[in-house]
């Protein structure tokens, strides 16, 4: 189904977006977004990664029309959220962070109401297909209050899909979700992506962004501190770890290597983390040999996203 006349515009285009929550009796005024710029290309699985309070939900909720921006602009598939609100809303499905649902309906009714809300004609509704895909077809006539937490979360995804949006945004979809359900969710999300849906997910789980997303933006204290393909983000951190196994497993790290801060692993191997732009492997190996270690085996380990995240977060704080 052709989604819009502007299939070439980015899925999301945010410029100078600022949000200040007004002072209340309970809290001081809070700048949640400091004028951010962000472009999410069509067809990506895009991760918006950041710690709690970073501003992820604020951004998502502005796109959803649930929070009013203070300054700047945002467009969804080329449709400005302010001047082309109807088209913008029709272009995204949002799976909110909080599970808040009307529990007196059945899943089938819930999807029907949502489809009506979006003006999807009866003949074009896909309630069965969606409930089947989410493993909820058997529960179609059960009351929502009888569903497990995981089923409710799947139903929320279903509700976000009734109007067949080209962009699906999931806000912390796996917080408090068990491993099996998480696997199921990601399988379905990948299927949607394979069918052409642009996926955006927010998470503070680094492994989640690392395993799912092809592009990752890091948001911290209301600012975007990184935004690039996952691989180049990983490459930006110039740290590697050299793991050396000696012919006889070591019982202590040699004093001669103390300046390299080596770590002795449980299996007697020595792990040395170094900066690739300051140190080379041949040089490291010379040091290791000079310390009297006879090398039996060696390998290097790449940093994971956790390291990248921490490094970028600390840089921001300087
Ligand atoms: N309705 C609100 N009123 C006042 N402050 C808010 C409101 N919603 C969020 N905040 C604050 O804005 C900041 C960003 O919150 P949020 O966007 O929910 O972050 P995240 O989703 O990344 O955890 C936090 O400091 C939070 O306390
Ligand atoms: Mg949030």
mmCIF file of C-alpha atoms and ligand atoms in Angstrom:
data_model
loop_
_atom_site.group_PDB
_atom_site.id
_atom_site.type_symbol
_atom_site.label_atom_id
_atom_site.label_comp_id
_atom_site.label_asym_id
_atom_site.label_seq_id
_atom_site.Cartn_x
_atom_site.Cartn_y
_atom_site.Cartn_z
ATOM 1 C CA UNK A 1 0.000 0.000 0.000
ATOM 2 C CA UNK A 2 1.540 3.375 -0.903
ATOM 3 C CA UNK A 3 1.951 5.221 2.354
ATOM 4 C CA UNK A 4 2.310 8.809 1.307
ATOM 5 C CA UNK A 5 3.283 11.164 -1.437
ATOM 6 C CA UNK A 6 6.504 11.859 0.390
ATOM 7 C CA UNK A 7 8.070 8.415 0.511
ATOM 8 C CA UNK A 8 11.466 10.000 -0.052
ATOM 9 C CA UNK A 9 11.468 12.226 3.006
ATOM 10 C CA UNK A 10 13.041 10.860 6.179
ATOM 11 C CA UNK A 11 10.899 8.871 8.575
ATOM 12 C CA UNK A 12 11.568 11.493 11.236
ATOM 13 C CA UNK A 13 13.135 14.918 10.867
ATOM 14 C CA UNK A 14 13.558 16.959 14.025
ATOM 15 C CA UNK A 15 15.140 20.422 14.038
ATOM 16 C CA UNK A 16 16.009 22.529 17.067
ATOM 17 C CA UNK A 17 13.424 20.707 19.124
ATOM 18 C CA UNK A 18 13.181 22.044 22.626
ATOM 19 C CA UNK A 19 10.926 21.099 25.512
ATOM 20 C CA UNK A 20 10.724 22.847 28.833
ATOM 21 C CA UNK A 21 8.259 21.385 31.321
ATOM 22 C CA UNK A 22 6.758 24.217 33.311
ATOM 23 C CA UNK A 23 7.429 24.651 36.996
ATOM 24 C CA UNK A 24 4.812 22.989 39.137
ATOM 25 C CA UNK A 25 4.076 22.781 42.833
ATOM 26 C CA UNK A 26 6.023 19.541 42.935
ATOM 27 C CA UNK A 27 8.965 20.360 40.673
ATOM 28 C CA UNK A 28 11.111 23.124 39.249
ATOM 29 C CA UNK A 29 10.891 23.936 35.547
ATOM 30 C CA UNK A 30 12.783 21.274 33.626
ATOM 31 C CA UNK A 31 14.457 21.490 30.221
ATOM 32 C CA UNK A 32 13.919 17.952 28.925
ATOM 33 C CA UNK A 33 15.159 18.629 25.361
ATOM 34 C CA UNK A 34 17.794 21.257 24.594
ATOM 35 C CA UNK A 35 17.017 22.008 20.950
ATOM 36 C CA UNK A 36 17.879 18.684 19.357
ATOM 37 C CA UNK A 37 18.392 17.819 15.672
ATOM 38 C CA UNK A 38 17.690 14.275 14.587
ATOM 39 C CA UNK A 39 17.051 12.535 11.276
ATOM 40 C CA UNK A 40 15.833 8.964 11.128
ATOM 41 C CA UNK A 41 16.182 7.521 7.625
ATOM 42 C CA UNK A 42 13.430 5.417 6.061
ATOM 43 C CA UNK A 43 13.800 1.701 6.403
ATOM 44 C CA UNK A 44 16.059 1.682 9.419
ATOM 45 C CA UNK A 45 15.749 0.047 12.775
ATOM 46 C CA UNK A 46 16.789 3.050 14.743
ATOM 47 C CA UNK A 47 17.759 2.970 18.391
ATOM 48 C CA UNK A 48 17.328 5.964 20.658
ATOM 49 C CA UNK A 49 19.512 5.003 23.558
ATOM 50 C CA UNK A 50 19.888 6.827 26.830
ATOM 51 C CA UNK A 51 19.600 6.523 30.586
ATOM 52 C CA UNK A 52 16.406 7.217 32.497
ATOM 53 C CA UNK A 53 15.447 10.866 32.377
ATOM 54 C CA UNK A 54 17.444 11.517 29.185
ATOM 55 C CA UNK A 55 14.412 12.810 27.286
ATOM 56 C CA UNK A 56 13.486 9.783 25.167
ATOM 57 C CA UNK A 57 9.807 9.665 26.058
ATOM 58 C CA UNK A 58 9.521 13.433 25.789
ATOM 59 C CA UNK A 59 10.734 13.252 22.190
ATOM 60 C CA UNK A 60 8.468 10.314 21.359
ATOM 61 C CA UNK A 61 5.474 11.952 23.002
ATOM 62 C CA UNK A 62 6.012 15.168 21.051
ATOM 63 C CA UNK A 63 5.967 13.122 17.831
ATOM 64 C CA UNK A 64 2.821 11.371 19.063
ATOM 65 C CA UNK A 65 1.123 14.678 19.790
ATOM 66 C CA UNK A 66 0.886 13.898 23.519
ATOM 67 C CA UNK A 67 3.376 16.558 24.606
ATOM 68 C CA UNK A 68 3.506 20.075 23.186
ATOM 69 C CA UNK A 69 6.954 21.213 22.073
ATOM 70 C CA UNK A 70 8.386 24.500 23.320
ATOM 71 C CA UNK A 71 10.440 25.348 20.221
ATOM 72 C CA UNK A 72 11.676 23.849 16.969
ATOM 73 C CA UNK A 73 10.050 21.580 14.424
ATOM 74 C CA UNK A 74 9.358 17.919 13.835
ATOM 75 C CA UNK A 75 8.139 16.121 10.731
ATOM 76 C CA UNK A 76 7.052 12.533 10.232
ATOM 77 C CA UNK A 77 7.487 11.235 6.678
ATOM 78 C CA UNK A 78 7.743 14.849 5.598
ATOM 79 C CA UNK A 79 4.550 15.919 7.368
ATOM 80 C CA UNK A 80 5.002 18.694 9.902
ATOM 81 C CA UNK A 81 3.430 17.755 13.235
ATOM 82 C CA UNK A 82 2.058 21.260 13.651
ATOM 83 C CA UNK A 83 0.814 22.223 10.206
ATOM 84 C CA UNK A 84 0.059 18.747 8.793
ATOM 85 C CA UNK A 85 -1.047 17.114 12.004
ATOM 86 C CA UNK A 86 -3.495 14.662 10.476
ATOM 87 C CA UNK A 87 -1.023 13.215 7.956
ATOM 88 C CA UNK A 88 1.743 13.204 10.546
ATOM 89 C CA UNK A 89 -0.388 11.227 13.002
ATOM 90 C CA UNK A 90 -1.449 8.795 10.288
ATOM 91 C CA UNK A 91 2.217 8.130 9.524
ATOM 92 C CA UNK A 92 3.225 6.784 12.938
ATOM 93 C CA UNK A 93 2.143 4.142 15.358
ATOM 94 C CA UNK A 94 3.352 4.620 18.896
ATOM 95 C CA UNK A 95 3.675 1.928 21.508
ATOM 96 C CA UNK A 96 3.803 3.869 24.762
ATOM 97 C CA UNK A 97 6.084 3.091 27.680
ATOM 98 C CA UNK A 98 3.256 2.819 30.187
ATOM 99 C CA UNK A 99 0.621 0.114 29.906
ATOM 100 C CA UNK A 100 -2.585 2.084 30.301
ATOM 101 C CA UNK A 101 -5.565 0.500 28.602
ATOM 102 C CA UNK A 102 -9.260 0.316 28.852
ATOM 103 C CA UNK A 103 -9.613 -3.070 30.480
ATOM 104 C CA UNK A 104 -13.313 -3.500 29.813
ATOM 105 C CA UNK A 105 -12.888 -4.282 26.145
ATOM 106 C CA UNK A 106 -11.679 -7.431 24.463
ATOM 107 C CA UNK A 107 -8.578 -7.357 22.230
ATOM 108 C CA UNK A 108 -10.785 -7.527 19.144
ATOM 109 C CA UNK A 109 -12.902 -4.613 20.338
ATOM 110 C CA UNK A 110 -9.821 -2.627 21.339
ATOM 111 C CA UNK A 111 -8.379 -2.908 17.829
ATOM 112 C CA UNK A 112 -11.709 -2.052 16.283
ATOM 113 C CA UNK A 113 -12.080 1.084 18.372
ATOM 114 C CA UNK A 114 -8.542 2.136 17.531
ATOM 115 C CA UNK A 115 -9.145 1.533 13.814
ATOM 116 C CA UNK A 116 -12.299 3.628 14.043
ATOM 117 C CA UNK A 117 -10.333 6.357 15.769
ATOM 118 C CA UNK A 118 -7.936 6.432 12.809
ATOM 119 C CA UNK A 119 -10.785 6.284 10.313
ATOM 120 C CA UNK A 120 -9.748 2.947 8.809
ATOM 121 C CA UNK A 121 -12.700 1.675 6.747
ATOM 122 C CA UNK A 122 -14.199 -1.640 7.948
ATOM 123 C CA UNK A 123 -13.142 -3.433 4.760
ATOM 124 C CA UNK A 124 -9.500 -2.456 5.296
ATOM 125 C CA UNK A 125 -9.217 -3.472 8.928
ATOM 126 C CA UNK A 126 -6.708 -6.179 9.736
ATOM 127 C CA UNK A 127 -7.634 -7.082 13.296
ATOM 128 C CA UNK A 128 -7.382 -10.834 12.750
ATOM 129 C CA UNK A 129 -4.042 -10.615 10.964
ATOM 130 C CA UNK A 130 -2.599 -8.406 13.719
ATOM 131 C CA UNK A 131 -3.908 -10.535 16.585
ATOM 132 C CA UNK A 132 -2.663 -13.694 14.875
ATOM 133 C CA UNK A 133 0.782 -12.215 14.339
ATOM 134 C CA UNK A 134 0.992 -11.161 17.976
ATOM 135 C CA UNK A 135 -0.212 -14.511 19.285
ATOM 136 C CA UNK A 136 -3.395 -12.994 20.699
ATOM 137 C CA UNK A 137 -5.994 -14.470 18.381
ATOM 138 C CA UNK A 138 -6.967 -17.104 20.967
ATOM 139 C CA UNK A 139 -7.614 -14.281 23.428
ATOM 140 C CA UNK A 140 -9.580 -12.099 21.034
ATOM 141 C CA UNK A 141 -12.761 -12.297 23.089
ATOM 142 C CA UNK A 142 -11.202 -12.252 26.572
ATOM 143 C CA UNK A 143 -11.410 -9.121 28.674
ATOM 144 C CA UNK A 144 -8.199 -7.134 28.579
ATOM 145 C CA UNK A 145 -8.042 -7.178 32.365
ATOM 146 C CA UNK A 146 -7.696 -10.970 32.163
ATOM 147 C CA UNK A 147 -4.582 -10.743 29.985
ATOM 148 C CA UNK A 148 -1.068 -11.102 31.360
ATOM 149 C CA UNK A 149 1.273 -8.112 31.326
ATOM 150 C CA UNK A 150 3.058 -9.502 28.290
ATOM 151 C CA UNK A 151 -0.185 -9.970 26.394
ATOM 152 C CA UNK A 152 -1.237 -6.409 27.204
ATOM 153 C CA UNK A 153 2.035 -5.137 25.833
ATOM 154 C CA UNK A 154 1.515 -7.114 22.622
ATOM 155 C CA UNK A 155 -1.972 -5.687 22.351
ATOM 156 C CA UNK A 156 -0.482 -2.195 22.636
ATOM 157 C CA UNK A 157 1.705 -2.994 19.642
ATOM 158 C CA UNK A 158 -1.371 -4.239 17.813
ATOM 159 C CA UNK A 159 -3.194 -1.003 18.554
ATOM 160 C CA UNK A 160 -0.272 0.972 17.157
ATOM 161 C CA UNK A 161 -0.500 -0.989 13.897
ATOM 162 C CA UNK A 162 -4.196 -0.781 13.002
ATOM 163 C CA UNK A 163 -3.686 2.055 10.505
ATOM 164 C CA UNK A 164 -0.689 0.369 8.892
ATOM 165 C CA UNK A 165 1.736 3.198 9.697
ATOM 166 C CA UNK A 166 5.030 3.422 7.786
ATOM 167 C CA UNK A 167 6.823 4.316 11.037
ATOM 168 C CA UNK A 168 6.457 2.365 14.269
ATOM 169 C CA UNK A 169 7.892 3.761 17.491
ATOM 170 C CA UNK A 170 8.296 1.572 20.544
ATOM 171 C CA UNK A 171 9.084 3.354 23.805
ATOM 172 C CA UNK A 172 11.021 0.992 26.110
ATOM 173 C CA UNK A 173 9.032 -1.993 24.871
ATOM 174 C CA UNK A 174 10.842 -4.612 26.907
ATOM 175 C CA UNK A 175 11.063 -2.928 30.287
ATOM 176 C CA UNK A 176 9.723 -5.542 32.689
ATOM 177 C CA UNK A 177 9.107 -8.112 29.949
ATOM 178 C CA UNK A 178 10.367 -11.672 30.304
ATOM 179 C CA UNK A 179 12.970 -13.139 27.969
ATOM 180 C CA UNK A 180 10.605 -15.355 26.003
ATOM 181 C CA UNK A 181 8.221 -12.508 25.266
ATOM 182 C CA UNK A 182 11.128 -10.257 24.412
ATOM 183 C CA UNK A 183 12.237 -12.790 21.800
ATOM 184 C CA UNK A 184 8.734 -12.962 20.350
ATOM 185 C CA UNK A 185 8.450 -9.183 20.223
ATOM 186 C CA UNK A 186 11.733 -8.790 18.403
ATOM 187 C CA UNK A 187 10.850 -11.495 15.939
ATOM 188 C CA UNK A 188 7.662 -9.639 15.076
ATOM 189 C CA UNK A 189 9.395 -6.259 14.960
ATOM 190 C CA UNK A 190 11.966 -7.688 12.552
ATOM 191 C CA UNK A 191 9.170 -9.032 10.366
ATOM 192 C CA UNK A 192 7.517 -5.619 10.255
ATOM 193 C CA UNK A 193 10.859 -4.099 9.373
ATOM 194 C CA UNK A 194 11.382 -6.656 6.598
ATOM 195 C CA UNK A 195 8.003 -5.608 5.206
ATOM 196 C CA UNK A 196 9.227 -2.021 4.982
ATOM 197 C CA UNK A 197 8.201 -0.432 8.263
ATOM 198 C CA UNK A 198 10.721 1.970 9.770
ATOM 199 C CA UNK A 199 11.243 1.000 13.394
ATOM 200 C CA UNK A 200 12.335 3.335 16.151
ATOM 201 C CA UNK A 201 12.843 2.052 19.617
ATOM 202 C CA UNK A 202 13.945 3.747 22.771
ATOM 203 C CA UNK A 203 15.823 1.775 25.321
ATOM 204 C CA UNK A 204 18.246 2.050 28.166
ATOM 205 C CA UNK A 205 19.306 -1.546 27.539
ATOM 206 C CA UNK A 206 22.527 -1.288 25.636
ATOM 207 C CA UNK A 207 22.481 -4.881 24.442
ATOM 208 C CA UNK A 208 19.040 -4.346 23.015
ATOM 209 C CA UNK A 209 20.110 -1.453 20.800
ATOM 210 C CA UNK A 210 23.295 -3.277 19.893
ATOM 211 C CA UNK A 211 21.570 -6.451 18.749
ATOM 212 C CA UNK A 212 18.575 -4.915 16.979
ATOM 213 C CA UNK A 213 19.417 -1.534 15.552
ATOM 214 C CA UNK A 214 21.337 -0.571 12.452
ATOM 215 C CA UNK A 215 21.657 3.041 13.535
ATOM 216 C CA UNK A 216 21.883 4.391 17.056
ATOM 217 C CA UNK A 217 21.520 7.849 18.529
ATOM 218 C CA UNK A 218 22.552 8.433 22.098
ATOM 219 C CA UNK A 219 20.560 10.929 24.085
ATOM 220 C CA UNK A 220 21.765 12.220 27.413
ATOM 221 C CA UNK A 221 20.448 15.095 29.513
ATOM 222 C CA UNK A 222 18.245 16.253 26.652
ATOM 223 C CA UNK A 223 21.048 16.347 24.088
ATOM 224 C CA UNK A 224 21.984 14.013 21.256
ATOM 225 C CA UNK A 225 25.581 13.019 21.932
ATOM 226 C CA UNK A 226 26.004 10.557 19.076
ATOM 227 C CA UNK A 227 24.062 9.503 15.993
ATOM 228 C CA UNK A 228 25.564 7.106 13.515
ATOM 229 C CA UNK A 229 25.543 3.575 12.117
ATOM 230 C CA UNK A 230 26.017 1.055 14.893
ATOM 231 C CA UNK A 231 29.322 -0.203 13.527
ATOM 232 C CA UNK A 232 30.886 3.225 13.264
ATOM 233 C CA UNK A 233 29.644 4.076 16.726
ATOM 234 C CA UNK A 234 31.468 1.022 18.012
ATOM 235 C CA UNK A 235 34.552 1.953 16.000
ATOM 236 C CA UNK A 236 34.601 5.426 17.512
ATOM 237 C CA UNK A 237 35.651 3.949 20.749
ATOM 238 C CA UNK A 238 39.321 3.219 20.052
ATOM 239 C CA UNK A 239 39.594 0.644 22.797
ATOM 240 C CA UNK A 240 40.422 -2.992 22.348
ATOM 241 C CA UNK A 241 41.337 -5.705 24.761
ATOM 242 C CA UNK A 242 44.218 -8.065 24.087
ATOM 243 C CA UNK A 243 43.747 -11.418 25.801
ATOM 244 C CA UNK A 244 46.909 -13.467 26.198
ATOM 245 C CA UNK A 245 47.025 -17.088 27.341
ATOM 246 C CA UNK A 246 50.386 -18.213 28.647
ATOM 247 C CA UNK A 247 51.771 -21.742 28.274
ATOM 248 C CA UNK A 248 51.152 -22.234 31.976
ATOM 249 C CA UNK A 249 48.124 -20.300 33.275
ATOM 250 C CA UNK A 250 49.164 -17.248 35.277
ATOM 251 C CA UNK A 251 48.356 -16.863 38.964
ATOM 252 C CA UNK A 252 49.115 -13.144 39.089
ATOM 253 C CA UNK A 253 49.686 -10.293 36.669
ATOM 254 C CA UNK A 254 53.432 -9.580 36.373
ATOM 255 C CA UNK A 255 54.562 -6.415 38.148
ATOM 256 C CA UNK A 256 56.510 -5.429 35.048
ATOM 257 C CA UNK A 257 53.179 -4.809 33.265
ATOM 258 C CA UNK A 258 51.577 -2.815 36.076
ATOM 259 C CA UNK A 259 51.496 0.391 34.004
ATOM 260 C CA UNK A 260 49.194 -1.374 31.492
ATOM 261 C CA UNK A 261 46.607 -2.224 34.173
ATOM 262 C CA UNK A 262 46.349 -5.878 33.166
ATOM 263 C CA UNK A 263 43.455 -7.964 34.464
ATOM 264 C CA UNK A 264 43.931 -11.608 35.373
ATOM 265 C CA UNK A 265 40.960 -13.664 34.215
ATOM 266 C CA UNK A 266 39.577 -16.750 35.956
ATOM 267 C CA UNK A 267 41.189 -19.058 33.403
ATOM 268 C CA UNK A 268 44.655 -17.622 34.046
ATOM 269 C CA UNK A 269 44.661 -15.500 30.897
ATOM 270 C CA UNK A 270 45.807 -11.896 30.976
ATOM 271 C CA UNK A 271 43.555 -9.167 29.551
ATOM 272 C CA UNK A 272 45.062 -5.818 28.623
ATOM 273 C CA UNK A 273 42.773 -3.049 27.438
ATOM 274 C CA UNK A 274 44.513 -0.445 25.293
ATOM 275 C CA UNK A 275 43.801 2.476 23.010
ATOM 276 C CA UNK A 276 44.423 1.527 19.399
ATOM 277 C CA UNK A 277 45.717 5.003 18.588
ATOM 278 C CA UNK A 278 48.279 4.886 21.406
ATOM 279 C CA UNK A 279 49.503 1.308 21.353
ATOM 280 C CA UNK A 280 50.067 -1.458 18.821
ATOM 281 C CA UNK A 281 49.765 -5.191 19.309
ATOM 282 C CA UNK A 282 53.443 -5.882 18.401
ATOM 283 C CA UNK A 283 54.517 -3.380 21.041
ATOM 284 C CA UNK A 284 52.174 -4.937 23.614
ATOM 285 C CA UNK A 285 53.460 -8.416 22.778
ATOM 286 C CA UNK A 286 57.062 -7.273 23.211
ATOM 287 C CA UNK A 287 56.145 -6.018 26.681
ATOM 288 C CA UNK A 288 54.378 -9.280 27.512
ATOM 289 C CA UNK A 289 57.359 -11.375 26.392
ATOM 290 C CA UNK A 290 59.811 -9.093 28.222
ATOM 291 C CA UNK A 291 57.790 -9.782 31.374
ATOM 292 C CA UNK A 292 58.667 -13.468 30.980
ATOM 293 C CA UNK A 293 55.332 -14.720 29.666
ATOM 294 C CA UNK A 294 55.483 -17.444 27.008
ATOM 295 C CA UNK A 295 52.473 -16.757 24.805
ATOM 296 C CA UNK A 296 50.433 -19.829 23.863
ATOM 297 C CA UNK A 297 47.432 -18.065 22.372
ATOM 298 C CA UNK A 298 46.062 -14.589 21.899
ATOM 299 C CA UNK A 299 43.030 -12.758 20.630
ATOM 300 C CA UNK A 300 41.534 -9.281 20.741
ATOM 301 C CA UNK A 301 38.069 -8.261 21.931
ATOM 302 C CA UNK A 302 36.067 -5.333 20.601
ATOM 303 C CA UNK A 303 34.296 -2.929 22.935
ATOM 304 C CA UNK A 304 30.585 -3.376 23.419
ATOM 305 C CA UNK A 305 28.064 -0.594 23.335
ATOM 306 C CA UNK A 306 28.157 -0.227 27.088
ATOM 307 C CA UNK A 307 31.717 1.083 26.791
ATOM 308 C CA UNK A 308 30.777 3.450 23.972
ATOM 309 C CA UNK A 309 27.815 4.700 25.899
ATOM 310 C CA UNK A 310 29.808 5.358 29.034
ATOM 311 C CA UNK A 311 32.603 7.070 27.126
ATOM 312 C CA UNK A 312 30.227 9.375 25.274
ATOM 313 C CA UNK A 313 28.257 10.085 28.400
ATOM 314 C CA UNK A 314 31.385 11.039 30.324
ATOM 315 C CA UNK A 315 32.611 13.216 27.466
ATOM 316 C CA UNK A 316 29.352 15.110 27.668
ATOM 317 C CA UNK A 317 29.785 15.762 31.367
ATOM 318 C CA UNK A 318 33.257 17.289 31.004
HETATM 319 N N1 LIG B 1 5.199 15.769 32.592
HETATM 320 C C1 LIG B 1 6.383 16.155 33.063
HETATM 321 N N2 LIG B 1 6.508 17.243 33.866
HETATM 322 C C2 LIG B 1 7.701 17.625 34.330
HETATM 323 N N3 LIG B 1 8.860 17.018 34.055
HETATM 324 C C3 LIG B 1 8.807 15.930 33.267
HETATM 325 C C4 LIG B 1 7.591 15.439 32.725
HETATM 326 N N4 LIG B 1 7.849 14.337 31.972
HETATM 327 C C5 LIG B 1 9.180 14.154 32.041
HETATM 328 N N5 LIG B 1 9.759 15.095 32.825
HETATM 329 C C6 LIG B 1 11.203 15.233 33.088
HETATM 330 O O1 LIG B 1 11.875 15.422 31.859
HETATM 331 C C7 LIG B 1 13.081 14.668 31.827
HETATM 332 C C8 LIG B 1 13.033 13.682 30.661
HETATM 333 O O2 LIG B 1 12.069 12.675 30.946
HETATM 334 P P1 LIG B 1 11.689 11.547 29.904
HETATM 335 O O3 LIG B 1 11.483 12.170 28.573
HETATM 336 O O4 LIG B 1 10.571 10.757 30.471
HETATM 337 O O5 LIG B 1 13.038 10.692 29.883
HETATM 338 P P2 LIG B 1 13.283 9.156 29.437
HETATM 339 O O6 LIG B 1 12.095 8.686 28.690
HETATM 340 O O7 LIG B 1 14.538 9.213 28.638
HETATM 341 O O8 LIG B 1 13.480 8.395 30.712
HETATM 342 C C9 LIG B 1 13.204 14.017 33.182
HETATM 343 O O9 LIG B 1 13.998 14.835 33.994
HETATM 344 C C10 LIG B 1 11.781 13.975 33.684
HETATM 345 O O10 LIG B 1 11.751 14.007 35.085
HETATM 346 MG MG1 LIG B 2 10.892 7.069 28.941
#
